[in-house]
Short mmCIF file of N, CA and C in Angstrom, two decimals:
data_model
loop_
_atom_site.label_atom_id
_atom_site.label_comp_id
_atom_site.label_asym_id
_atom_site.label_seq_id
_atom_site.Cartn_x
_atom_site.Cartn_y
_atom_site.Cartn_z
N MET A 1 34.03 -72.88 19.80
CA MET A 1 34.87 -72.37 18.13
C MET A 1 34.55 -70.79 18.52
N ILE A 2 33.61 -69.97 19.91
CA ILE A 2 33.18 -68.37 19.61
C ILE A 2 34.34 -68.32 20.06
N ASN A 3 35.14 -67.00 18.79
CA ASN A 3 35.82 -66.04 18.93
C ASN A 3 36.26 -65.17 19.75
N PRO A 4 37.12 -65.67 20.89
CA PRO A 4 36.95 -64.26 22.09
C PRO A 4 37.13 -62.88 21.97
N GLU A 5 37.25 -62.41 20.64
CA GLU A 5 37.87 -60.98 20.63
C GLU A 5 35.60 -61.22 20.41
N SER A 6 35.07 -60.62 19.57
CA SER A 6 34.25 -60.83 19.38
C SER A 6 32.96 -61.25 19.57
N GLY A 7 32.99 -62.13 20.49
CA GLY A 7 31.82 -63.46 21.14
C GLY A 7 30.72 -64.37 20.18
N LYS A 8 31.36 -63.97 18.83
CA LYS A 8 30.92 -64.88 17.88
C LYS A 8 31.40 -66.29 16.92
N ILE A 9 30.28 -66.62 16.12
CA ILE A 9 31.46 -67.86 15.99
C ILE A 9 31.55 -67.35 13.93
N HIS A 10 32.82 -67.41 13.41
CA HIS A 10 32.77 -66.96 12.65
C HIS A 10 33.15 -68.37 11.04
N THR A 11 32.98 -69.05 10.79
CA THR A 11 33.33 -69.94 9.84
C THR A 11 34.39 -69.21 8.50
N THR A 12 34.73 -69.90 7.61
CA THR A 12 36.34 -69.93 7.13
C THR A 12 35.56 -70.39 5.78
N LEU A 13 35.00 -69.85 4.48
CA LEU A 13 35.14 -70.43 2.90
C LEU A 13 35.97 -70.61 2.50
N HIS A 14 36.08 -71.38 2.23
CA HIS A 14 37.54 -71.74 1.04
C HIS A 14 36.33 -71.97 -0.08
N GLN A 15 37.43 -70.94 -1.61
CA GLN A 15 37.24 -71.26 -2.99
C GLN A 15 37.56 -73.05 -3.34
N THR A 16 38.44 -72.55 -2.74
CA THR A 16 39.74 -74.34 -3.14
C THR A 16 39.82 -74.67 -2.40
N GLY A 17 39.11 -75.32 -2.08
CA GLY A 17 39.04 -76.88 -0.79
C GLY A 17 38.83 -77.76 -1.54
N THR A 18 37.77 -77.84 -2.57
CA THR A 18 37.42 -79.05 -3.07
C THR A 18 37.92 -78.69 -4.39
N ALA A 19 37.65 -80.17 -5.46
CA ALA A 19 38.50 -80.56 -6.05
C ALA A 19 37.05 -79.66 -7.52
N THR A 20 35.84 -80.12 -6.95
CA THR A 20 35.42 -79.17 -8.36
C THR A 20 35.08 -77.75 -8.00
N GLY A 21 35.57 -76.94 -7.19
CA GLY A 21 35.78 -75.64 -7.00
C GLY A 21 34.60 -74.54 -6.04
N ARG A 22 33.93 -75.79 -6.05
CA ARG A 22 32.49 -75.34 -4.72
C ARG A 22 32.33 -74.89 -4.21
N LEU A 23 32.21 -73.91 -2.90
CA LEU A 23 32.85 -73.63 -2.48
C LEU A 23 32.53 -74.39 -1.17
N SER A 24 33.31 -74.44 0.08
CA SER A 24 32.99 -74.95 1.15
C SER A 24 33.39 -74.15 2.44
N SER A 25 33.18 -74.56 3.83
CA SER A 25 33.14 -74.18 4.78
C SER A 25 33.47 -74.90 6.15
N SER A 26 34.51 -74.17 6.75
CA SER A 26 34.79 -75.22 8.15
C SER A 26 35.19 -74.26 9.72
N ASN A 27 34.94 -74.98 10.23
CA ASN A 27 35.11 -74.25 11.67
C ASN A 27 34.33 -72.87 12.03
N PRO A 28 32.87 -73.57 11.96
CA PRO A 28 32.32 -74.55 11.80
C PRO A 28 31.58 -74.80 10.63
N ASN A 29 31.16 -76.53 9.85
CA ASN A 29 30.88 -75.79 9.07
C ASN A 29 29.71 -75.08 8.74
N LEU A 30 28.95 -74.18 8.24
CA LEU A 30 27.97 -73.82 8.48
C LEU A 30 27.45 -74.42 7.73
N GLN A 31 27.58 -74.55 5.97
CA GLN A 31 26.48 -75.21 5.19
C GLN A 31 25.88 -76.46 5.42
N ASN A 32 26.06 -77.16 6.94
CA ASN A 32 24.92 -78.60 6.84
C ASN A 32 24.84 -78.01 8.33
N ILE A 33 24.12 -77.11 8.78
CA ILE A 33 23.16 -76.22 9.78
C ILE A 33 21.48 -77.10 8.95
N PRO A 34 21.19 -78.12 10.76
CA PRO A 34 19.65 -79.18 9.34
C PRO A 34 18.88 -78.59 9.29
N ILE A 35 17.38 -79.03 8.72
CA ILE A 35 16.65 -77.45 8.34
C ILE A 35 15.22 -78.85 8.93
N LYS A 36 15.65 -79.90 8.54
CA LYS A 36 14.62 -81.15 9.66
C LYS A 36 14.60 -81.53 10.56
N GLY A 37 13.99 -82.79 10.73
CA GLY A 37 15.08 -83.16 12.50
C GLY A 37 14.30 -82.68 12.74
N THR A 38 14.64 -83.69 14.55
CA THR A 38 14.23 -83.34 15.74
C THR A 38 14.93 -82.17 16.22
N TRP A 39 16.04 -81.77 16.08
CA TRP A 39 16.72 -80.77 17.04
C TRP A 39 16.57 -79.54 16.26
N ALA A 40 16.49 -79.58 14.81
CA ALA A 40 16.72 -78.50 13.95
C ALA A 40 16.13 -77.36 14.01
N LYS A 41 14.51 -76.59 14.42
CA LYS A 41 14.13 -75.64 14.44
C LYS A 41 15.17 -74.85 15.92
N ASP A 42 15.26 -76.14 17.09
CA ASP A 42 16.15 -75.42 18.80
C ASP A 42 17.45 -75.05 18.06
N LEU A 43 18.04 -76.29 17.14
CA LEU A 43 19.80 -75.45 17.07
C LEU A 43 19.31 -74.12 16.37
N ARG A 44 18.60 -74.56 14.71
CA ARG A 44 18.40 -73.00 14.14
C ARG A 44 18.73 -71.59 14.59
N ARG A 45 17.66 -71.96 15.82
CA ARG A 45 17.30 -70.32 17.21
C ARG A 45 18.14 -70.38 17.82
N ALA A 46 19.66 -70.96 17.82
CA ALA A 46 20.95 -70.11 18.46
C ALA A 46 21.15 -69.86 17.63
N PHE A 47 21.46 -69.39 16.07
CA PHE A 47 22.02 -68.30 15.31
C PHE A 47 21.13 -67.13 15.38
N ARG A 48 21.48 -66.44 15.95
CA ARG A 48 21.21 -64.13 16.22
C ARG A 48 21.99 -63.54 15.83
N ALA A 49 21.24 -62.77 15.20
CA ALA A 49 22.15 -61.54 14.29
C ALA A 49 22.05 -60.55 15.48
N ALA A 50 23.62 -59.42 16.00
CA ALA A 50 23.24 -58.77 16.50
C ALA A 50 22.15 -58.34 16.48
N ARG A 51 21.84 -56.85 17.52
CA ARG A 51 20.57 -55.77 17.08
C ARG A 51 21.19 -55.28 16.00
N GLY A 52 20.19 -54.96 15.00
CA GLY A 52 20.64 -53.72 14.35
C GLY A 52 21.31 -54.20 13.39
N HIS A 53 21.14 -56.01 12.91
CA HIS A 53 22.24 -56.50 12.39
C HIS A 53 20.55 -57.32 11.72
N ARG A 54 20.82 -58.33 10.54
CA ARG A 54 20.62 -59.60 10.49
C ARG A 54 20.84 -60.51 9.76
N LEU A 55 20.38 -62.27 9.79
CA LEU A 55 21.23 -62.60 9.22
C LEU A 55 20.92 -63.34 8.02
N VAL A 56 21.35 -63.37 6.94
CA VAL A 56 21.68 -63.32 4.96
C VAL A 56 21.82 -65.45 5.36
N SER A 57 21.36 -65.27 4.39
CA SER A 57 21.37 -67.21 3.91
C SER A 57 21.70 -67.09 2.71
N PHE A 58 22.51 -68.01 2.27
CA PHE A 58 22.44 -68.05 0.91
C PHE A 58 22.30 -69.86 0.14
N ASP A 59 21.45 -69.74 -0.60
CA ASP A 59 21.43 -71.04 -1.35
C ASP A 59 22.37 -71.55 -2.21
N TYR A 60 23.44 -72.17 -1.82
CA TYR A 60 24.32 -71.78 -2.87
C TYR A 60 24.17 -73.05 -3.92
N SER A 61 23.56 -73.50 -4.15
CA SER A 61 22.73 -74.81 -5.22
C SER A 61 22.34 -73.61 -5.86
N GLN A 62 21.82 -73.01 -5.73
CA GLN A 62 20.98 -71.84 -6.97
C GLN A 62 22.27 -70.94 -7.38
N LEU A 63 23.06 -70.47 -6.52
CA LEU A 63 24.06 -69.71 -7.06
C LEU A 63 25.18 -70.34 -7.83
N GLU A 64 25.44 -71.13 -8.26
CA GLU A 64 26.03 -72.05 -9.17
C GLU A 64 25.14 -72.06 -9.97
N LEU A 65 23.55 -72.66 -10.27
CA LEU A 65 23.18 -71.94 -11.31
C LEU A 65 23.11 -70.87 -12.29
N ARG A 66 23.15 -70.20 -11.00
CA ARG A 66 22.89 -68.11 -11.94
C ARG A 66 24.92 -68.13 -12.62
N ILE A 67 25.55 -69.31 -11.44
CA ILE A 67 26.95 -68.60 -12.47
C ILE A 67 26.73 -69.83 -14.61
N ILE A 68 25.91 -70.96 -14.04
CA ILE A 68 26.26 -71.64 -15.47
C ILE A 68 25.13 -70.70 -15.89
N ALA A 69 24.54 -70.35 -15.87
CA ALA A 69 23.14 -69.76 -16.42
C ALA A 69 24.14 -68.04 -17.31
N HIS A 70 25.34 -67.52 -16.33
CA HIS A 70 25.61 -66.93 -17.22
C HIS A 70 26.70 -66.93 -18.27
N LEU A 71 27.56 -68.09 -17.55
CA LEU A 71 28.70 -69.06 -18.83
C LEU A 71 28.51 -68.82 -19.42
N SER A 72 26.78 -69.61 -19.74
CA SER A 72 26.14 -70.57 -21.13
C SER A 72 25.39 -69.27 -21.43
N ASN A 73 25.07 -68.16 -21.60
CA ASN A 73 24.17 -67.61 -21.43
C ASN A 73 23.19 -67.76 -22.05
N ASP A 74 22.18 -68.77 -21.39
CA ASP A 74 21.15 -69.52 -21.44
C ASP A 74 20.53 -68.75 -21.29
N ASP A 75 19.48 -67.97 -22.48
CA ASP A 75 18.63 -67.54 -22.22
C ASP A 75 17.41 -67.91 -21.46
N ALA A 76 17.46 -69.22 -21.45
CA ALA A 76 15.59 -69.38 -21.47
C ALA A 76 16.30 -69.52 -19.03
N MET A 77 17.37 -69.97 -18.85
CA MET A 77 17.64 -70.13 -17.28
C MET A 77 18.09 -68.49 -17.01
N LYS A 78 18.22 -67.60 -17.97
CA LYS A 78 18.26 -66.60 -17.30
C LYS A 78 17.23 -65.49 -17.32
N LYS A 79 16.49 -66.10 -17.98
CA LYS A 79 14.75 -65.77 -17.79
C LYS A 79 14.36 -66.08 -16.46
N ALA A 80 14.53 -67.20 -15.97
CA ALA A 80 14.25 -67.36 -14.47
C ALA A 80 14.31 -66.85 -13.50
N PHE A 81 16.07 -66.57 -14.11
CA PHE A 81 16.33 -65.89 -13.02
C PHE A 81 15.57 -64.51 -12.86
N SER A 82 15.82 -64.36 -14.30
CA SER A 82 15.09 -61.96 -13.84
C SER A 82 14.16 -62.26 -13.51
N LEU A 83 13.06 -63.31 -13.36
CA LEU A 83 11.84 -63.11 -13.12
C LEU A 83 11.27 -63.42 -11.94
N GLY A 84 12.48 -63.89 -11.31
CA GLY A 84 12.75 -64.67 -9.54
C GLY A 84 12.14 -65.75 -9.60
N GLU A 85 11.96 -66.42 -10.67
CA GLU A 85 11.19 -67.85 -10.74
C GLU A 85 12.20 -68.90 -9.93
N ASP A 86 11.60 -70.14 -9.39
CA ASP A 86 11.94 -71.12 -8.53
C ASP A 86 12.61 -71.66 -9.82
N VAL A 87 13.83 -71.22 -9.82
CA VAL A 87 14.46 -72.47 -11.30
C VAL A 87 14.59 -73.88 -11.19
N HIS A 88 14.17 -74.38 -10.47
CA HIS A 88 14.20 -75.72 -10.70
C HIS A 88 12.35 -76.55 -11.38
N THR A 89 10.94 -75.72 -10.58
CA THR A 89 10.05 -75.19 -10.92
C THR A 89 10.18 -75.43 -12.44
N PHE A 90 10.59 -73.81 -12.63
CA PHE A 90 10.85 -73.40 -13.82
C PHE A 90 11.24 -73.88 -15.00
N THR A 91 12.63 -75.24 -14.38
CA THR A 91 13.15 -76.08 -15.74
C THR A 91 12.08 -76.81 -15.68
N ALA A 92 11.18 -77.60 -14.64
CA ALA A 92 9.96 -78.54 -14.48
C ALA A 92 8.83 -77.98 -15.95
N SER A 93 8.92 -77.37 -15.50
CA SER A 93 8.05 -76.23 -16.32
C SER A 93 8.05 -76.83 -18.33
N GLU A 94 9.10 -76.49 -18.52
CA GLU A 94 9.63 -76.08 -19.75
C GLU A 94 9.92 -77.62 -20.28
N VAL A 95 10.64 -78.45 -19.44
CA VAL A 95 10.50 -79.99 -19.41
C VAL A 95 9.86 -80.76 -19.37
N PHE A 96 8.88 -80.38 -19.11
CA PHE A 96 7.35 -81.69 -18.74
C PHE A 96 6.16 -81.11 -19.75
N GLY A 97 6.86 -79.21 -20.20
CA GLY A 97 5.43 -78.66 -20.94
C GLY A 97 4.49 -78.36 -20.29
N VAL A 98 4.78 -78.41 -18.82
CA VAL A 98 3.17 -77.85 -18.09
C VAL A 98 3.46 -76.47 -17.49
N SER A 99 2.26 -76.08 -17.08
CA SER A 99 2.92 -74.61 -16.54
C SER A 99 3.21 -74.38 -15.14
N ILE A 100 4.24 -73.12 -14.96
CA ILE A 100 4.48 -73.61 -13.63
C ILE A 100 3.44 -73.62 -13.19
N GLY A 101 2.43 -73.18 -12.35
CA GLY A 101 1.50 -73.88 -11.82
C GLY A 101 0.82 -75.41 -11.60
N ASP A 102 1.56 -75.20 -12.48
CA ASP A 102 0.94 -77.21 -12.58
C ASP A 102 2.03 -77.98 -12.46
N VAL A 103 2.87 -77.61 -11.74
CA VAL A 103 4.15 -78.44 -11.87
C VAL A 103 3.99 -79.20 -9.87
N THR A 104 4.15 -80.56 -10.61
CA THR A 104 4.16 -81.46 -8.91
C THR A 104 5.12 -81.16 -8.52
N LYS A 105 5.21 -81.88 -6.83
CA LYS A 105 6.32 -81.73 -5.84
C LYS A 105 7.60 -82.59 -6.93
N LYS A 106 6.58 -83.45 -7.43
CA LYS A 106 7.66 -84.90 -8.21
C LYS A 106 8.82 -84.27 -8.92
N MET A 107 7.39 -83.48 -9.93
CA MET A 107 8.47 -83.25 -11.24
C MET A 107 9.59 -82.11 -10.94
N ARG A 108 9.16 -80.91 -9.68
CA ARG A 108 9.55 -79.93 -9.29
C ARG A 108 11.31 -81.22 -8.80
N ASP A 109 11.20 -82.22 -8.10
CA ASP A 109 12.24 -82.56 -7.21
C ASP A 109 13.45 -83.68 -8.45
N THR A 110 12.55 -84.21 -9.47
CA THR A 110 13.65 -84.77 -10.39
C THR A 110 13.86 -83.12 -11.91
N ALA A 111 13.27 -82.24 -11.02
CA ALA A 111 13.79 -81.22 -12.62
C ALA A 111 15.34 -80.66 -11.44
N LYS A 112 14.80 -80.83 -9.89
CA LYS A 112 16.06 -79.86 -9.58
C LYS A 112 17.62 -81.22 -9.13
N ALA A 113 16.85 -81.88 -9.53
CA ALA A 113 18.22 -83.29 -9.55
C ALA A 113 18.96 -83.49 -10.83
N PHE A 114 17.79 -83.17 -11.42
CA PHE A 114 19.42 -82.47 -13.08
C PHE A 114 19.57 -81.20 -13.06
N ASN A 115 19.26 -80.37 -12.13
CA ASN A 115 20.03 -79.15 -12.56
C ASN A 115 21.10 -78.62 -12.32
N PHE A 116 20.87 -80.00 -10.18
CA PHE A 116 22.35 -80.02 -9.67
C PHE A 116 23.67 -81.22 -10.36
N GLY A 117 22.54 -82.20 -10.80
CA GLY A 117 23.41 -83.23 -11.51
C GLY A 117 24.13 -82.37 -12.66
N ILE A 118 24.13 -81.70 -13.81
CA ILE A 118 24.18 -80.78 -15.21
C ILE A 118 25.74 -80.48 -15.09
N ILE A 119 25.50 -80.34 -13.28
CA ILE A 119 26.58 -78.76 -13.35
C ILE A 119 27.93 -80.14 -13.15
N TYR A 120 28.08 -80.48 -12.58
CA TYR A 120 28.83 -81.90 -12.63
C TYR A 120 29.23 -83.02 -13.77
N GLY A 121 28.29 -83.29 -14.47
CA GLY A 121 28.32 -84.43 -15.44
C GLY A 121 27.17 -85.82 -15.32
N ILE A 122 26.46 -85.35 -14.59
CA ILE A 122 25.30 -86.56 -14.93
C ILE A 122 25.38 -86.97 -15.74
N SER A 123 25.30 -88.59 -15.76
CA SER A 123 25.07 -89.54 -17.10
C SER A 123 23.58 -89.42 -16.39
N ALA A 124 23.21 -89.95 -17.58
CA ALA A 124 21.07 -90.82 -17.85
C ALA A 124 21.31 -91.67 -17.32
N SER A 125 22.32 -92.29 -16.86
CA SER A 125 22.03 -93.61 -16.08
C SER A 125 22.36 -93.58 -15.39
N ARG A 126 22.77 -92.63 -14.02
CA ARG A 126 23.03 -91.89 -12.75
C ARG A 126 21.88 -91.34 -12.36
N PHE A 127 21.66 -90.13 -13.41
CA PHE A 127 20.68 -90.13 -13.28
C PHE A 127 19.06 -90.48 -13.78
N ALA A 128 18.84 -91.61 -14.23
CA ALA A 128 17.88 -92.33 -13.98
C ALA A 128 17.42 -92.93 -12.32
N ARG A 129 18.98 -93.97 -11.91
CA ARG A 129 19.20 -93.73 -10.52
C ARG A 129 18.69 -93.86 -9.47
N THR A 130 19.34 -92.02 -9.57
CA THR A 130 18.52 -91.10 -8.31
C THR A 130 17.19 -90.34 -8.27
N THR A 131 16.78 -90.75 -9.74
CA THR A 131 15.22 -89.91 -9.71
C THR A 131 14.41 -91.55 -9.76
N GLY A 132 15.30 -92.68 -9.78
CA GLY A 132 14.01 -93.77 -9.93
C GLY A 132 13.31 -93.86 -11.48
N MET A 133 13.77 -93.18 -12.11
CA MET A 133 13.37 -93.72 -13.47
C MET A 133 13.80 -94.29 -14.58
N GLU A 134 13.22 -94.68 -15.62
CA GLU A 134 13.97 -95.90 -15.73
C GLU A 134 14.37 -94.92 -17.81
N PRO A 135 15.58 -96.21 -17.63
CA PRO A 135 16.32 -94.95 -17.96
C PRO A 135 16.49 -94.58 -19.81
N LYS A 136 15.42 -95.52 -20.38
CA LYS A 136 14.60 -94.40 -21.27
C LYS A 136 14.19 -93.14 -21.09
N GLU A 137 13.36 -92.73 -19.91
CA GLU A 137 12.78 -91.79 -19.17
C GLU A 137 13.95 -90.96 -19.44
N ALA A 138 14.82 -91.44 -18.05
CA ALA A 138 15.95 -90.15 -18.27
C ALA A 138 16.33 -89.76 -19.25
N ARG A 139 16.74 -90.22 -20.28
CA ARG A 139 17.59 -90.00 -21.24
C ARG A 139 16.51 -89.10 -22.38
N GLY A 140 14.97 -89.15 -21.82
CA GLY A 140 14.47 -88.84 -22.80
C GLY A 140 14.25 -87.29 -22.56
N PHE A 141 14.34 -86.72 -20.87
CA PHE A 141 14.06 -85.37 -20.36
C PHE A 141 15.88 -84.90 -20.38
N MET A 142 16.74 -85.83 -20.48
CA MET A 142 17.62 -85.07 -21.39
C MET A 142 17.46 -84.13 -22.05
N LYS A 143 17.47 -84.90 -23.14
CA LYS A 143 17.12 -84.55 -24.78
C LYS A 143 16.45 -82.98 -24.49
N LYS A 144 15.00 -83.15 -24.01
CA LYS A 144 13.91 -82.23 -23.78
C LYS A 144 14.71 -80.79 -22.12
N TYR A 145 15.32 -81.35 -21.99
CA TYR A 145 16.46 -80.53 -20.86
C TYR A 145 17.03 -79.64 -22.25
N PHE A 146 18.24 -80.09 -22.95
CA PHE A 146 18.84 -79.66 -23.36
C PHE A 146 18.27 -79.13 -25.48
N GLU A 147 17.30 -79.23 -24.79
CA GLU A 147 16.64 -78.44 -26.38
C GLU A 147 15.48 -76.94 -25.56
N HIS A 148 15.48 -76.91 -24.82
CA HIS A 148 14.66 -76.28 -23.97
C HIS A 148 16.13 -75.24 -23.66
N PHE A 149 17.10 -75.98 -22.98
CA PHE A 149 18.47 -75.02 -22.31
C PHE A 149 19.41 -75.21 -23.04
N HIS A 150 19.29 -74.82 -24.60
CA HIS A 150 20.58 -75.12 -25.60
C HIS A 150 21.49 -74.73 -25.30
N GLY A 151 21.38 -73.46 -24.67
CA GLY A 151 23.23 -72.73 -23.66
C GLY A 151 23.72 -73.13 -23.30
N VAL A 152 23.12 -74.26 -22.21
CA VAL A 152 23.67 -74.25 -21.26
C VAL A 152 24.01 -75.98 -22.09
N ALA A 153 23.61 -76.70 -22.86
CA ALA A 153 24.00 -77.77 -23.81
C ALA A 153 25.52 -77.11 -24.52
N SER A 154 25.17 -76.00 -25.20
CA SER A 154 26.15 -75.84 -26.02
C SER A 154 28.05 -75.56 -24.65
N TYR A 155 27.44 -74.90 -23.66
CA TYR A 155 28.79 -74.80 -23.26
C TYR A 155 29.42 -75.52 -22.25
N ILE A 156 28.68 -77.14 -22.22
CA ILE A 156 29.16 -78.03 -21.86
C ILE A 156 29.54 -78.83 -22.73
N LYS A 157 29.54 -78.98 -23.83
CA LYS A 157 29.91 -79.51 -24.98
C LYS A 157 31.41 -78.85 -25.32
N GLU A 158 30.94 -77.12 -24.84
CA GLU A 158 32.53 -76.76 -25.24
C GLU A 158 33.74 -76.79 -24.09
N VAL A 159 32.98 -76.90 -22.90
CA VAL A 159 34.10 -76.73 -21.70
C VAL A 159 35.10 -78.63 -21.97
N LYS A 160 34.35 -79.60 -22.42
CA LYS A 160 34.36 -81.45 -22.60
C LYS A 160 34.93 -81.14 -24.30
N GLU A 161 34.58 -80.39 -24.89
CA GLU A 161 36.14 -80.15 -25.54
C GLU A 161 37.37 -79.74 -25.34
N GLN A 162 36.58 -78.10 -24.74
CA GLN A 162 38.31 -78.03 -24.56
C GLN A 162 38.99 -78.37 -22.99
N ALA A 163 38.36 -79.23 -22.30
CA ALA A 163 39.24 -80.15 -21.59
C ALA A 163 39.70 -81.54 -22.22
N ARG A 164 38.87 -82.25 -23.55
CA ARG A 164 40.12 -82.75 -24.37
C ARG A 164 41.63 -82.83 -24.89
N ARG A 165 41.30 -81.63 -25.28
CA ARG A 165 41.89 -80.76 -25.86
C ARG A 165 43.38 -80.90 -25.15
N GLN A 166 43.17 -80.03 -23.61
CA GLN A 166 44.01 -79.49 -23.11
C GLN A 166 44.53 -80.03 -22.14
N GLY A 167 43.62 -80.96 -21.62
CA GLY A 167 44.18 -81.69 -20.29
C GLY A 167 43.60 -81.27 -19.60
N TYR A 168 43.38 -80.11 -19.11
CA TYR A 168 42.61 -79.13 -18.03
C TYR A 168 41.67 -78.19 -18.38
N ILE A 169 40.54 -77.94 -16.76
CA ILE A 169 39.93 -76.63 -17.64
C ILE A 169 40.20 -74.95 -16.26
N ASP A 170 40.13 -74.23 -16.79
CA ASP A 170 40.55 -73.18 -16.04
C ASP A 170 39.35 -72.61 -15.48
N THR A 171 39.07 -71.45 -14.38
CA THR A 171 37.57 -71.61 -14.16
C THR A 171 37.78 -69.76 -14.32
N LEU A 172 37.06 -69.02 -13.76
CA LEU A 172 37.34 -67.66 -14.34
C LEU A 172 38.34 -66.62 -14.02
N PHE A 173 38.72 -67.18 -12.90
CA PHE A 173 39.50 -66.19 -11.80
C PHE A 173 41.28 -67.38 -11.86
N GLY A 174 41.13 -68.38 -13.18
CA GLY A 174 42.65 -68.61 -13.35
C GLY A 174 42.64 -70.17 -13.11
N ARG A 175 42.20 -70.67 -11.44
CA ARG A 175 42.37 -71.89 -11.45
C ARG A 175 42.60 -73.20 -11.87
N ARG A 176 42.71 -73.73 -12.20
CA ARG A 176 43.03 -74.60 -12.90
C ARG A 176 42.91 -76.12 -12.71
N ARG A 177 42.52 -77.08 -13.05
CA ARG A 177 41.79 -78.01 -12.52
C ARG A 177 42.21 -78.90 -14.07
N TYR A 178 43.12 -80.10 -13.82
CA TYR A 178 44.11 -80.89 -14.04
C TYR A 178 42.89 -81.78 -14.06
N LEU A 179 42.81 -82.43 -15.85
CA LEU A 179 42.09 -84.06 -15.14
C LEU A 179 42.75 -85.29 -16.59
N PRO A 180 43.42 -85.60 -15.99
CA PRO A 180 43.75 -86.84 -17.09
C PRO A 180 43.61 -88.12 -17.11
N GLU A 181 42.27 -88.36 -16.09
CA GLU A 181 40.94 -88.89 -16.39
C GLU A 181 40.37 -89.43 -17.80
N ILE A 182 40.50 -88.08 -18.12
CA ILE A 182 39.98 -86.91 -19.26
C ILE A 182 40.03 -88.42 -20.78
N TYR A 183 41.21 -88.86 -20.49
CA TYR A 183 41.84 -89.30 -22.18
C TYR A 183 41.71 -90.95 -21.93
N SER A 184 40.41 -91.56 -20.25
CA SER A 184 40.99 -93.37 -20.42
C SER A 184 39.25 -92.94 -20.74
#
């Protein structure tokens, strides 16, 4: 897959390759270079920047959360990003009612699962299965989340109402996703 003219690997980024609108990468897929495991460290050493240049890595999940913070105009989430906080740790701190320094790995992982899930409409039962929580506990977490991130809650409600009215949703750039199942 090395380009014969540049001597480099060039991925192709797709803005419309997934049903959800998430960016995807192909030829090769550079989004799934392993971080853990036997070969991960050696494989990652194969990626080198040309002299005088740097490789830059972007966390797409953080990008999506920044977008939802912008679209929803949620003050709490925007605050997390403006302070340079890890948004998952910040979320855990808000929802569990502890200081950022007291957030445990388990709390952060729970918040991370919900931050990812909320963008794609995770249900309380799915969230419970994903995190190992009891359904009642998952519903409680969701309730607290929406109390702290009420801009996100309002935005999600508004988008769902729009989808039910129109049968589709438009992106900022006019891409339309039809949702016939919204009526089922």
